[in-house]
Amino acid sequence: MRLLTFITTLCFLAACQPSSTHEQTSDAQQQDSLSGEQHRPLYHFTPPQQWMNDPNGMVYYDGEYHLFYQHYPDSNVWGPMHWGHAVSEDMVHWEHLPIALYPDSLGMIFSGSAVADLNNTSGLGSAENPPLIAIFTYHNMEGEKAGENDYQTQGIAYSVDKGRSWEKYEGNPVIENPGIKDFRDPKVFWHQESERWIMIFAAADRIRLYNSPNLTDWTFMSEFGENSGSHGGVWECPDLFPLLVNGEEKWVMLVSINPGGPNGGSATQYFIGDFDGQTFTNDNSPGTSLWVDYGKDNYAGVSWSNVPESDGRRIFLGWMSNWQYANIVPTYSWRSAMTIARELQLVDTEEGIRLSSLPVEELHSLRKASLEVESQRISATQSLSAQTSWQAVAKEGIFEFIVPQNSQVKEFGLKLSNSLGEEVLLGYDKMKNEYYVDRSQAGKNEFSADFAGRHPAPRTATSDTIKMHVYIDVASVELFADDGKTVMTEIFFPNENFLQLDLYTEGGEVQLVSGNLHQLEGSMP
Ligand code: FRU
């Protein structure tokens, strides 16, 4: 371990500059590898350096989307948590800002949320200059080491300069711990009907709900989760928000769980139901487990607060890793990235109302060159990269397929590959009626037995058209199938970037109805 830290430090001193081009020559890759920058995404959010996990404090205010994140500035592995900070006008192009919250005598700063207190209910700003309030978990290391149970509490901090500087509230903690070991990750929102702030957070494998008139005095209301959904691990990072479906309002609760995800390790489940200002009730049978994303690498995601009503979207972003291997993935000068921002919606399916996720349209600004692929029969392999004058590691593709009546096709989809024979498959398995990401031959995987593999996701759509919308970056793929009804997010670490892209089929032909491929440009500073 010490050797690794030493090597990392060396990499650091070698001035790690993110590569700014979208194309990656092998020379550039070699340099990246020496500086510890190999595998740095081009348009996914990454910290400038060192460790990052959950997104925190996501709030929109005065033209800016804020993204805070769990950050340890002294190492590329998890450690005493701070809130790193960045802002963006479009959730695509980010500006890094100084660390917002540092650990203090009450503990490290674990995950949480932020709100714009527009009516200054807290009194921590003024009517003319309402404060931003961050609500987070204090994790007291001494308490934990001493074997106590009450070492996690909820605290707040405020900013009156658009999040550029923060003061901790002097009355912290605002919620004491009654003796529950895992007691964390507050998400707060204003509930108009009851004219109260609502806070929800995770307590062991339950969700607790509180209310407050002013963000400082909190009253316990109810608990949710006993016998509902999956309980394979501890519950973390909840969210609760309304969405319209068929003209009716439904409430969605997100709950991250670790371990216990559908493909192992960390994942985010959700519930659909009602919230009356006091209690959340689940519409589905207690045994139903629903997942935001079936890939292995989308965890602790929540939605932005205070997105203007005129916009109306519920926008989500998650941490693109998994606690099974987050600390040991082969990146050095920094560790881990966020997913792209996604719009969440409720949609009707044959199984009932379900959550869908779609890339936010702001991402279109990344499109550079494009290729429209002709409608055609595909048998075996059809190279797309051979049809373009550009070779891009960052790309977006939208493909619609139909299985011809007499076709014996077993599976088909997209293949990313490089000249070393490493590959990632994003496919549809017709026999099993499921999508999959296969990263078993994707390059580096020796760091964890839980990494390599083929990971499935059930298809819920019933249309004849198989639609795959994919976002590909240096080290990740995000698959939005059937307009976001099945979603998979996975990371990978090839020894040479994946520049080749093919359509493939196994066992028979498939009809490509339409295909669009876009080269994407980088968007990180
Ligand atoms: C989720 C999580 C949270 C916690 C944070 C600590 O990944 O475990 O529950 O607040 O990370 O960094």
Coordinates of C-alpha atoms and ligand atoms in Angstrom, one line a residue:
M1 CA 0.0 0.0 0.0
R2 CA 2.8 2.4 0.9
L3 CA 4.5 1.7 -2.4
L4 CA 1.3 2.6 -4.2
T5 CA 1.0 5.9 -2.3
F6 CA 4.6 6.6 -3.2
I7 CA 4.1 5.9 -6.9
T8 CA 1.0 8.0 -6.8
T9 CA 2.8 10.9 -5.2
L10 CA 5.5 10.6 -8.0
C11 CA 2.8 10.7 -10.6
F12 CA 1.4 13.8 -9.0
L13 CA 4.7 15.6 -9.0
A14 CA 4.9 14.9 -12.7
A15 CA 2.2 17.6 -13.2
C16 CA -0.8 15.5 -14.3
Q17 CA -2.6 17.4 -17.0
P18 CA -5.9 16.1 -18.3
S19 CA -5.6 15.4 -22.0
S20 CA -7.7 18.1 -23.8
T21 CA -8.2 16.5 -27.1
H22 CA -10.9 14.0 -28.0
E23 CA -8.6 11.9 -30.0
Q24 CA -6.1 9.8 -28.2
T25 CA -2.9 8.8 -30.1
S26 CA -0.8 6.1 -28.5
D27 CA 1.8 8.7 -27.8
A28 CA -0.7 10.7 -25.8
Q29 CA -1.8 7.6 -24.1
Q30 CA 1.7 6.7 -23.1
Q31 CA 2.1 10.2 -21.6
D32 CA -1.1 9.8 -19.7
S33 CA 0.0 6.5 -18.4
L34 CA 3.2 8.0 -17.0
S35 CA 1.4 10.9 -15.4
G36 CA -1.2 8.8 -13.8
E37 CA -3.9 10.3 -16.1
Q38 CA -4.6 7.3 -18.2
H39 CA -8.4 6.5 -18.2
R40 CA -9.3 10.1 -17.3
P41 CA -12.8 10.7 -18.9
L42 CA -13.2 13.6 -21.4
Y43 CA -16.7 14.7 -20.6
H44 CA -17.7 13.0 -17.4
F45 CA -17.1 14.9 -14.2
T46 CA -13.9 14.0 -12.3
P47 CA -12.2 15.7 -9.4
P48 CA -9.0 17.6 -10.4
Q49 CA -7.1 15.2 -8.2
Q50 CA -7.4 12.5 -5.6
W51 CA -10.4 10.7 -4.2
M52 CA -14.1 11.3 -5.0
N53 CA -17.2 9.4 -4.1
D54 CA -20.9 10.4 -3.8
P55 CA -22.3 13.5 -5.4
N56 CA -23.5 15.9 -2.7
G57 CA -25.3 19.2 -2.2
M58 CA -26.7 19.3 -5.8
V59 CA -28.6 22.5 -6.0
Y60 CA -29.5 25.0 -8.8
Y61 CA -29.2 28.6 -7.8
D62 CA -28.9 31.8 -9.8
G63 CA -27.9 30.3 -13.1
E64 CA -25.6 27.7 -11.7
Y65 CA -25.8 24.0 -11.0
H66 CA -23.7 23.2 -8.0
L67 CA -22.1 19.8 -7.6
F68 CA -20.4 19.0 -4.3
Y69 CA -18.8 15.7 -3.8
Q70 CA -17.3 13.4 -1.2
H71 CA -13.6 14.2 -1.4
Y72 CA -10.4 13.2 0.3
P73 CA -7.8 15.8 -0.9
D74 CA -4.8 14.0 0.5
S75 CA -5.0 10.6 -1.2
N76 CA -6.5 8.6 -4.0
V77 CA -8.3 6.3 -1.6
W78 CA -11.2 7.0 0.7
G79 CA -10.3 9.0 3.9
P80 CA -11.5 11.9 6.0
M81 CA -14.3 13.3 4.0
H82 CA -14.6 16.9 2.7
W83 CA -17.0 18.4 0.2
G84 CA -15.3 19.2 -3.1
H85 CA -17.1 21.7 -5.2
A86 CA -17.8 22.5 -8.9
V87 CA -20.3 24.6 -10.8
S88 CA -21.8 24.4 -14.3
E89 CA -24.3 26.3 -16.3
D90 CA -25.4 23.2 -18.2
M91 CA -24.3 20.2 -16.2
V92 CA -21.9 19.3 -19.0
H93 CA -19.1 21.9 -18.8
W94 CA -17.7 22.2 -15.2
E95 CA -15.6 24.7 -13.3
H96 CA -13.7 23.5 -10.3
L97 CA -14.0 25.6 -7.1
P98 CA -12.1 25.3 -3.9
I99 CA -13.1 22.7 -1.3
A100 CA -16.4 23.9 0.3
L101 CA -16.6 22.0 3.6
Y102 CA -13.7 20.7 5.8
P103 CA -14.0 18.3 8.7
D104 CA -14.2 20.0 12.1
S105 CA -14.4 19.0 15.8
L106 CA -17.8 17.3 15.2
G107 CA -16.5 15.0 12.5
M108 CA -15.8 14.4 8.9
I109 CA -18.4 15.7 6.4
F110 CA -20.3 12.8 4.9
S111 CA -23.0 12.9 2.2
G112 CA -25.9 15.3 2.1
S113 CA -27.8 17.9 0.1
A114 CA -28.2 21.6 -0.3
V115 CA -31.2 23.9 -0.8
A116 CA -31.7 27.5 -1.7
D117 CA -33.6 29.0 1.3
L118 CA -35.4 31.5 -0.8
N119 CA -37.6 32.9 2.0
N120 CA -34.7 33.0 4.5
T121 CA -36.7 30.7 6.8
S122 CA -33.4 29.9 8.5
G123 CA -32.6 33.5 9.2
L124 CA -29.0 32.7 8.1
G125 CA -29.2 35.0 5.2
S126 CA -31.5 37.9 4.4
A127 CA -34.6 38.5 2.4
E128 CA -32.6 40.3 -0.3
N129 CA -29.8 37.7 -0.2
P130 CA -31.2 34.3 0.7
P131 CA -28.7 31.7 1.9
L132 CA -27.8 28.4 0.4
I133 CA -28.0 25.8 3.1
A134 CA -26.0 22.6 3.0
I135 CA -27.3 19.7 5.1
F136 CA -24.8 16.9 5.7
T137 CA -23.8 14.1 8.1
Y138 CA -21.1 14.5 10.6
H139 CA -19.1 11.3 11.1
N140 CA -17.2 11.4 14.3
M141 CA -14.2 9.1 14.0
E142 CA -13.3 9.1 17.7
G143 CA -16.8 8.0 18.5
E144 CA -16.6 5.2 16.0
K145 CA -13.2 4.1 17.3
A146 CA -14.5 4.1 20.9
G147 CA -17.2 1.6 19.9
E148 CA -20.1 4.1 20.4
N149 CA -23.2 3.9 18.3
D150 CA -24.1 7.6 18.0
Y151 CA -21.2 8.9 16.0
Q152 CA -23.2 10.1 13.0
T153 CA -25.4 13.3 13.4
Q154 CA -26.8 15.8 10.9
G155 CA -25.3 19.3 10.6
I156 CA -25.8 22.3 8.4
A157 CA -23.7 25.1 6.9
Y158 CA -24.7 28.2 5.0
S159 CA -23.4 30.4 2.3
V160 CA -24.5 34.0 1.3
D161 CA -22.1 34.3 -1.6
K162 CA -23.5 31.7 -4.1
G163 CA -21.7 28.9 -2.5
R164 CA -18.2 30.4 -2.7
S165 CA -17.7 30.3 1.1
W166 CA -19.4 28.5 3.8
E167 CA -20.0 28.9 7.6
K168 CA -21.0 26.0 9.8
Y169 CA -24.1 26.6 11.8
E170 CA -23.2 27.2 15.5
G171 CA -26.0 25.1 16.8
N172 CA -24.7 21.9 15.1
P173 CA -25.6 19.1 15.1
V174 CA -29.3 19.9 14.2
I175 CA -30.2 16.2 14.6
E176 CA -28.6 14.1 17.3
N177 CA -28.2 10.4 17.0
P178 CA -30.5 8.2 19.2
G179 CA -28.0 5.3 19.1
I180 CA -28.3 4.1 15.5
K181 CA -24.9 3.2 13.9
D182 CA -25.7 4.1 10.3
F183 CA -27.6 7.4 10.5
R184 CA -26.8 9.5 7.5
D185 CA -27.1 11.2 4.1
P186 CA -29.9 13.8 4.6
K187 CA -31.8 15.1 1.6
V188 CA -34.0 18.1 2.2
F189 CA -36.8 19.7 0.1
W190 CA -39.6 22.3 0.7
H191 CA -43.1 20.8 0.9
Q192 CA -45.5 23.4 -0.1
E193 CA -48.7 21.7 1.2
S194 CA -47.5 21.4 4.7
E195 CA -45.3 24.5 4.5
R196 CA -42.4 22.6 6.0
W197 CA -39.0 21.6 5.0
I198 CA -38.8 17.8 4.9
M199 CA -35.6 15.9 5.6
I200 CA -35.1 12.2 4.8
F201 CA -32.1 10.2 5.6
A202 CA -31.0 6.6 6.0
A203 CA -30.9 4.8 9.4
A204 CA -29.6 1.3 9.1
D205 CA -31.9 -0.3 6.5
R206 CA -34.8 2.2 7.0
I207 CA -35.5 5.7 5.9
R208 CA -36.4 8.3 8.5
L209 CA -38.5 11.4 7.7
Y210 CA -38.4 14.7 9.7
N211 CA -39.9 18.2 9.2
S212 CA -38.8 21.7 10.1
P213 CA -40.1 25.3 9.6
N214 CA -36.6 26.8 9.5
L215 CA -34.0 24.1 8.6
T216 CA -32.5 24.3 12.2
D217 CA -35.3 22.7 14.4
W218 CA -36.3 19.3 13.2
T219 CA -39.1 17.0 14.3
F220 CA -39.2 13.2 13.6
M221 CA -42.3 12.2 11.6
S222 CA -42.1 8.6 10.4
E223 CA -40.0 5.7 9.1
F224 CA -40.2 3.8 5.9
G225 CA -38.7 0.6 4.7
E226 CA -39.4 -2.3 7.0
N227 CA -40.1 -5.3 4.7
S228 CA -40.0 -3.1 1.6
G229 CA -37.6 -3.6 -1.3
S230 CA -34.1 -5.0 -1.0
H231 CA -32.3 -5.3 2.3
G232 CA -29.1 -7.0 1.2
G233 CA -27.0 -4.2 2.7
V234 CA -27.1 -0.9 4.5
W235 CA -29.4 1.8 3.0
E236 CA -27.7 5.1 2.0
C237 CA -28.3 8.4 0.2
P238 CA -32.1 8.6 -0.2
D239 CA -34.1 11.1 -2.2
L240 CA -37.8 11.8 -2.4
F241 CA -39.6 13.8 -5.0
P242 CA -42.9 14.0 -7.0
L243 CA -43.3 13.3 -10.7
L244 CA -46.4 13.4 -12.9
V245 CA -47.5 10.3 -14.7
N246 CA -50.8 10.1 -16.7
G247 CA -51.7 13.5 -15.2
E248 CA -51.4 12.2 -11.7
E249 CA -48.7 13.0 -9.1
K250 CA -46.7 10.1 -7.7
W251 CA -43.8 10.3 -5.3
V252 CA -40.5 8.5 -6.0
M253 CA -38.1 7.5 -3.3
L254 CA -34.5 6.6 -4.3
V255 CA -32.5 4.4 -1.8
S256 CA -29.0 3.4 -2.5
I257 CA -28.0 0.0 -1.0
N258 CA -24.6 -1.5 -0.4
P259 CA -24.2 -4.4 -1.0
G260 CA -27.2 -6.0 -2.5
G261 CA -27.3 -4.6 -6.0
P262 CA -28.8 -6.7 -8.9
N263 CA -25.3 -7.4 -10.3
G264 CA -23.4 -7.4 -7.0
G265 CA -22.2 -4.7 -4.7
S266 CA -23.6 -1.1 -4.7
A267 CA -26.8 0.0 -6.6
T268 CA -29.8 2.3 -6.3
Q269 CA -33.3 1.0 -5.8
Y270 CA -36.5 3.0 -5.9
F271 CA -40.0 3.0 -4.7
I272 CA -43.1 4.6 -6.2
G273 CA -46.0 5.7 -4.0
D274 CA -47.5 8.6 -2.1
F275 CA -46.3 11.2 0.4
D276 CA -48.8 13.1 2.5
G277 CA -46.4 15.4 4.3
Q278 CA -45.9 12.8 7.0
T279 CA -45.5 9.4 5.7
F280 CA -44.4 7.7 2.5
T281 CA -46.5 4.7 1.3
N282 CA -45.3 2.2 -1.3
D283 CA -47.6 1.4 -4.2
N284 CA -45.9 -1.8 -5.0
S285 CA -45.9 -5.1 -3.1
P286 CA -43.3 -5.1 -0.3
G287 CA -41.3 -7.8 -2.1
T288 CA -40.8 -5.7 -5.3
S289 CA -37.3 -4.5 -5.9
L290 CA -36.9 -1.8 -8.6
W291 CA -33.6 -0.5 -9.8
V292 CA -32.6 2.9 -11.2
D293 CA -29.8 1.3 -13.2
Y294 CA -28.7 -2.3 -13.6
G295 CA -25.1 -1.7 -14.4
K296 CA -22.5 -2.1 -11.7
D297 CA -21.4 1.5 -11.6
N298 CA -24.1 4.0 -10.7
Y299 CA -24.3 4.6 -6.9
A300 CA -25.4 7.2 -4.4
G301 CA -27.2 9.2 -7.1
V302 CA -29.7 11.9 -6.1
S303 CA -31.5 14.8 -7.9
W304 CA -30.8 18.5 -8.1
S305 CA -32.8 20.7 -5.7
N306 CA -34.4 24.0 -6.7
V307 CA -34.5 23.4 -10.5
P308 CA -36.9 26.2 -11.6
E309 CA -40.5 25.2 -12.1
S310 CA -40.3 26.7 -15.6
D311 CA -37.8 24.0 -16.4
G312 CA -39.7 21.3 -14.5
R313 CA -37.2 18.5 -14.9
R314 CA -36.1 16.1 -12.2
I315 CA -32.4 15.7 -12.9
F316 CA -30.2 13.0 -11.5
L317 CA -26.5 12.2 -11.4
G318 CA -24.7 9.3 -9.7
W319 CA -21.2 8.2 -8.7
M320 CA -19.8 5.9 -11.4
S321 CA -18.3 3.3 -9.2
N322 CA -19.0 0.4 -6.8
W323 CA -17.7 -0.1 -3.3
Q324 CA -16.6 -3.6 -4.3
Y325 CA -13.6 -2.0 -6.1
A326 CA -13.9 1.8 -5.9
N327 CA -10.6 2.2 -3.9
I328 CA -8.5 0.0 -6.2
V329 CA -9.5 0.8 -9.8
P330 CA -6.4 1.5 -11.9
T331 CA -6.4 5.3 -11.9
Y332 CA -3.8 7.1 -9.9
S333 CA -3.8 10.9 -10.0
W334 CA -7.6 11.0 -9.3
R335 CA -10.2 8.3 -8.6
S336 CA -13.6 8.0 -10.0
A337 CA -16.1 9.9 -12.1
M338 CA -19.8 10.9 -12.0
T339 CA -22.4 9.7 -14.5
I340 CA -23.8 12.1 -17.1
A341 CA -26.8 14.1 -15.8
R342 CA -30.1 12.3 -16.5
E343 CA -33.7 13.3 -16.6
L344 CA -35.9 11.0 -14.5
Q345 CA -39.5 10.4 -15.6
L346 CA -42.3 8.0 -14.7
V347 CA -43.6 5.9 -17.5
D348 CA -46.3 3.2 -18.0
T349 CA -45.0 -0.3 -18.7
E350 CA -46.8 -3.7 -18.8
E351 CA -45.5 -4.3 -15.3
G352 CA -46.8 -1.0 -14.0
I353 CA -45.5 2.5 -13.5
R354 CA -41.7 2.6 -13.7
L355 CA -38.8 5.1 -13.6
S356 CA -37.0 5.9 -16.8
S357 CA -33.7 7.9 -17.2
L358 CA -32.6 9.8 -20.2
P359 CA -29.5 11.8 -20.9
V360 CA -30.2 15.6 -20.5
E361 CA -30.5 17.4 -23.8
E362 CA -27.7 19.8 -22.8
L363 CA -25.3 17.0 -23.8
H364 CA -26.1 17.6 -27.4
S365 CA -23.7 20.5 -27.2
L366 CA -20.8 18.0 -27.1
R367 CA -21.6 16.6 -30.6
K368 CA -19.0 17.3 -33.2
A369 CA -18.8 15.2 -36.4
S370 CA -21.7 12.8 -37.0
L371 CA -22.3 9.7 -39.1
E372 CA -25.7 8.6 -40.2
V373 CA -25.6 4.9 -40.7
E374 CA -27.8 3.5 -43.5
S375 CA -30.6 1.2 -42.8
Q376 CA -29.3 -2.3 -43.6
R377 CA -29.3 -6.0 -42.7
I378 CA -26.4 -6.8 -40.3
S379 CA -24.9 -10.3 -40.2
A380 CA -21.8 -11.0 -38.2
T381 CA -20.0 -7.7 -37.8
Q382 CA -20.3 -4.3 -39.4
S383 CA -17.6 -1.7 -38.6
L384 CA -18.9 1.8 -38.0
S385 CA -15.5 3.3 -37.1
A386 CA -14.2 2.3 -40.6
Q387 CA -16.9 4.5 -42.1
T388 CA -15.8 7.8 -40.4
S389 CA -12.9 10.0 -41.2
W390 CA -12.6 10.6 -37.4
Q391 CA -11.5 8.3 -34.7
A392 CA -13.0 9.2 -31.4
V393 CA -12.8 7.7 -28.0
A394 CA -15.8 9.8 -26.8
K395 CA -18.9 9.1 -28.7
E396 CA -22.7 8.9 -28.6
G397 CA -24.7 6.4 -30.6
I398 CA -28.4 5.9 -31.2
F399 CA -29.4 2.7 -32.9
E400 CA -32.7 1.1 -33.6
F401 CA -32.9 -2.6 -34.6
I402 CA -35.7 -5.0 -35.6
V403 CA -35.3 -8.8 -35.6
P404 CA -36.5 -10.1 -39.0
Q405 CA -39.3 -12.7 -38.8
N406 CA -37.3 -15.7 -39.8
S407 CA -34.0 -14.7 -38.2
Q408 CA -32.3 -17.1 -35.8
V409 CA -30.4 -14.2 -34.2
K410 CA -29.5 -14.9 -30.6
E411 CA -27.9 -11.6 -29.6
F412 CA -26.7 -8.4 -31.1
G413 CA -25.5 -5.0 -30.3
L414 CA -22.4 -2.7 -30.2
K415 CA -18.9 -3.7 -29.7
L416 CA -16.1 -1.3 -28.5
S417 CA -12.6 -2.6 -29.2
N418 CA -9.0 -1.8 -29.6
S419 CA -6.0 -3.2 -31.5
L420 CA -5.0 -5.4 -28.5
G421 CA -8.2 -7.4 -28.8
E422 CA -9.8 -6.0 -25.7
E423 CA -13.5 -5.3 -26.0
V424 CA -16.7 -4.3 -24.3
L425 CA -20.1 -5.5 -25.6
L426 CA -23.4 -3.7 -25.2
G427 CA -26.0 -6.1 -26.3
Y428 CA -29.5 -7.5 -26.4
D429 CA -30.0 -11.2 -25.7
K430 CA -33.1 -12.2 -27.6
M431 CA -33.6 -15.6 -25.9
K432 CA -33.5 -14.1 -22.4
N433 CA -35.1 -10.8 -23.4
E434 CA -32.4 -8.9 -21.6
Y435 CA -29.8 -6.3 -22.2
Y436 CA -26.2 -6.8 -21.1
V437 CA -22.8 -5.2 -20.7
D438 CA -20.0 -7.6 -21.1
R439 CA -16.7 -6.3 -19.8
S440 CA -15.0 -9.7 -19.3
Q441 CA -12.4 -8.9 -21.9
A442 CA -12.2 -5.2 -21.4
G443 CA -8.5 -4.8 -20.3
K444 CA -7.3 -4.4 -16.8
N445 CA -9.5 -6.4 -14.4
E446 CA -7.0 -8.2 -12.1
F447 CA -7.5 -5.6 -9.4
S448 CA -10.8 -7.2 -8.3
A449 CA -12.6 -10.5 -8.7
D450 CA -15.8 -8.6 -8.8
F451 CA -15.0 -6.5 -11.8
A452 CA -14.9 -8.6 -15.0
G453 CA -18.1 -10.2 -16.2
R454 CA -21.2 -10.1 -18.2
H455 CA -24.0 -8.2 -16.4
P456 CA -27.6 -8.5 -17.5
A457 CA -30.6 -6.2 -17.2
P458 CA -34.2 -7.2 -17.9
R459 CA -36.0 -5.6 -20.8
T460 CA -39.4 -4.1 -19.8
A461 CA -40.4 -2.5 -23.1
T462 CA -42.5 -4.7 -25.4
S463 CA -42.1 -2.9 -28.7
D464 CA -40.6 -4.8 -31.7
T465 CA -37.9 -2.1 -32.0
I466 CA -34.9 -2.5 -29.9
K467 CA -33.5 1.0 -29.3
M468 CA -30.1 1.5 -27.8
H469 CA -28.8 5.0 -26.9
V470 CA -25.3 4.9 -25.6
Y471 CA -22.8 7.4 -24.2
I472 CA -19.2 6.2 -24.4
D473 CA -16.2 7.9 -22.8
V474 CA -12.6 6.8 -22.2
A475 CA -13.5 4.6 -19.3
S476 CA -17.3 4.1 -19.2
V477 CA -20.4 3.3 -21.1
E478 CA -24.0 4.3 -20.3
L479 CA -26.7 2.5 -22.1
F480 CA -30.2 3.9 -22.2
A481 CA -32.3 1.2 -23.9
D482 CA -35.9 1.7 -25.0
D483 CA -36.0 5.4 -24.2
G484 CA -34.5 4.9 -20.8
K485 CA -36.7 2.1 -19.5
T486 CA -33.6 -0.1 -19.1
V487 CA -30.4 1.6 -18.0
M488 CA -26.9 0.3 -17.5
T489 CA -23.7 2.1 -16.4
E490 CA -20.4 0.4 -16.4
I491 CA -16.7 1.5 -16.2
F492 CA -13.7 -0.2 -17.8
F493 CA -9.9 0.2 -18.1
P494 CA -8.5 -0.9 -21.5
N495 CA -4.8 -0.9 -22.0
E496 CA -5.4 1.2 -25.2
N497 CA -8.4 3.4 -25.7
F498 CA -11.4 1.9 -27.5
L499 CA -11.5 3.6 -30.9
Q500 CA -13.2 0.9 -32.9
L501 CA -16.9 0.5 -32.8
D502 CA -18.8 -2.3 -34.6
L503 CA -22.3 -3.6 -34.8
Y504 CA -22.4 -7.3 -34.2
T505 CA -24.8 -10.2 -34.3
E506 CA -24.6 -13.8 -33.1
G507 CA -26.6 -16.6 -34.7
G508 CA -28.4 -14.7 -37.4
E509 CA -29.3 -11.4 -39.0
V510 CA -30.8 -8.3 -37.6
Q511 CA -32.2 -5.3 -39.4
L512 CA -30.7 -1.9 -38.5
V513 CA -33.6 0.5 -38.9
S514 CA -31.6 3.7 -38.1
G515 CA -28.2 4.6 -36.7
N516 CA -26.6 7.8 -35.7
L517 CA -23.1 8.1 -34.3
H518 CA -21.6 11.3 -32.9
Q519 CA -18.1 12.2 -32.0
L520 CA -18.1 14.0 -28.7
E521 CA -15.8 16.7 -27.5
G522 CA -14.3 16.9 -24.1
S523 CA -16.0 19.3 -21.5
M524 CA -13.9 19.1 -18.4
P525 CA -11.4 21.9 -17.6
Ligands
FRU1 C1 -22.2 6.2 0.2 C2 -21.6 6.6 1.5 C3 -22.6 7.4 2.3 C4 -21.6 8.2 3.2 C5 -20.5 8.5 2.3 C6 -19.1 8.5 3.0 O1 -21.3 5.9 -0.8 O2 -21.2 5.5 2.2 O3 -23.5 6.7 3.0 O4 -22.2 9.4 3.6 O5 -20.5 7.4 1.3 O6 -18.1 8.9 2.1

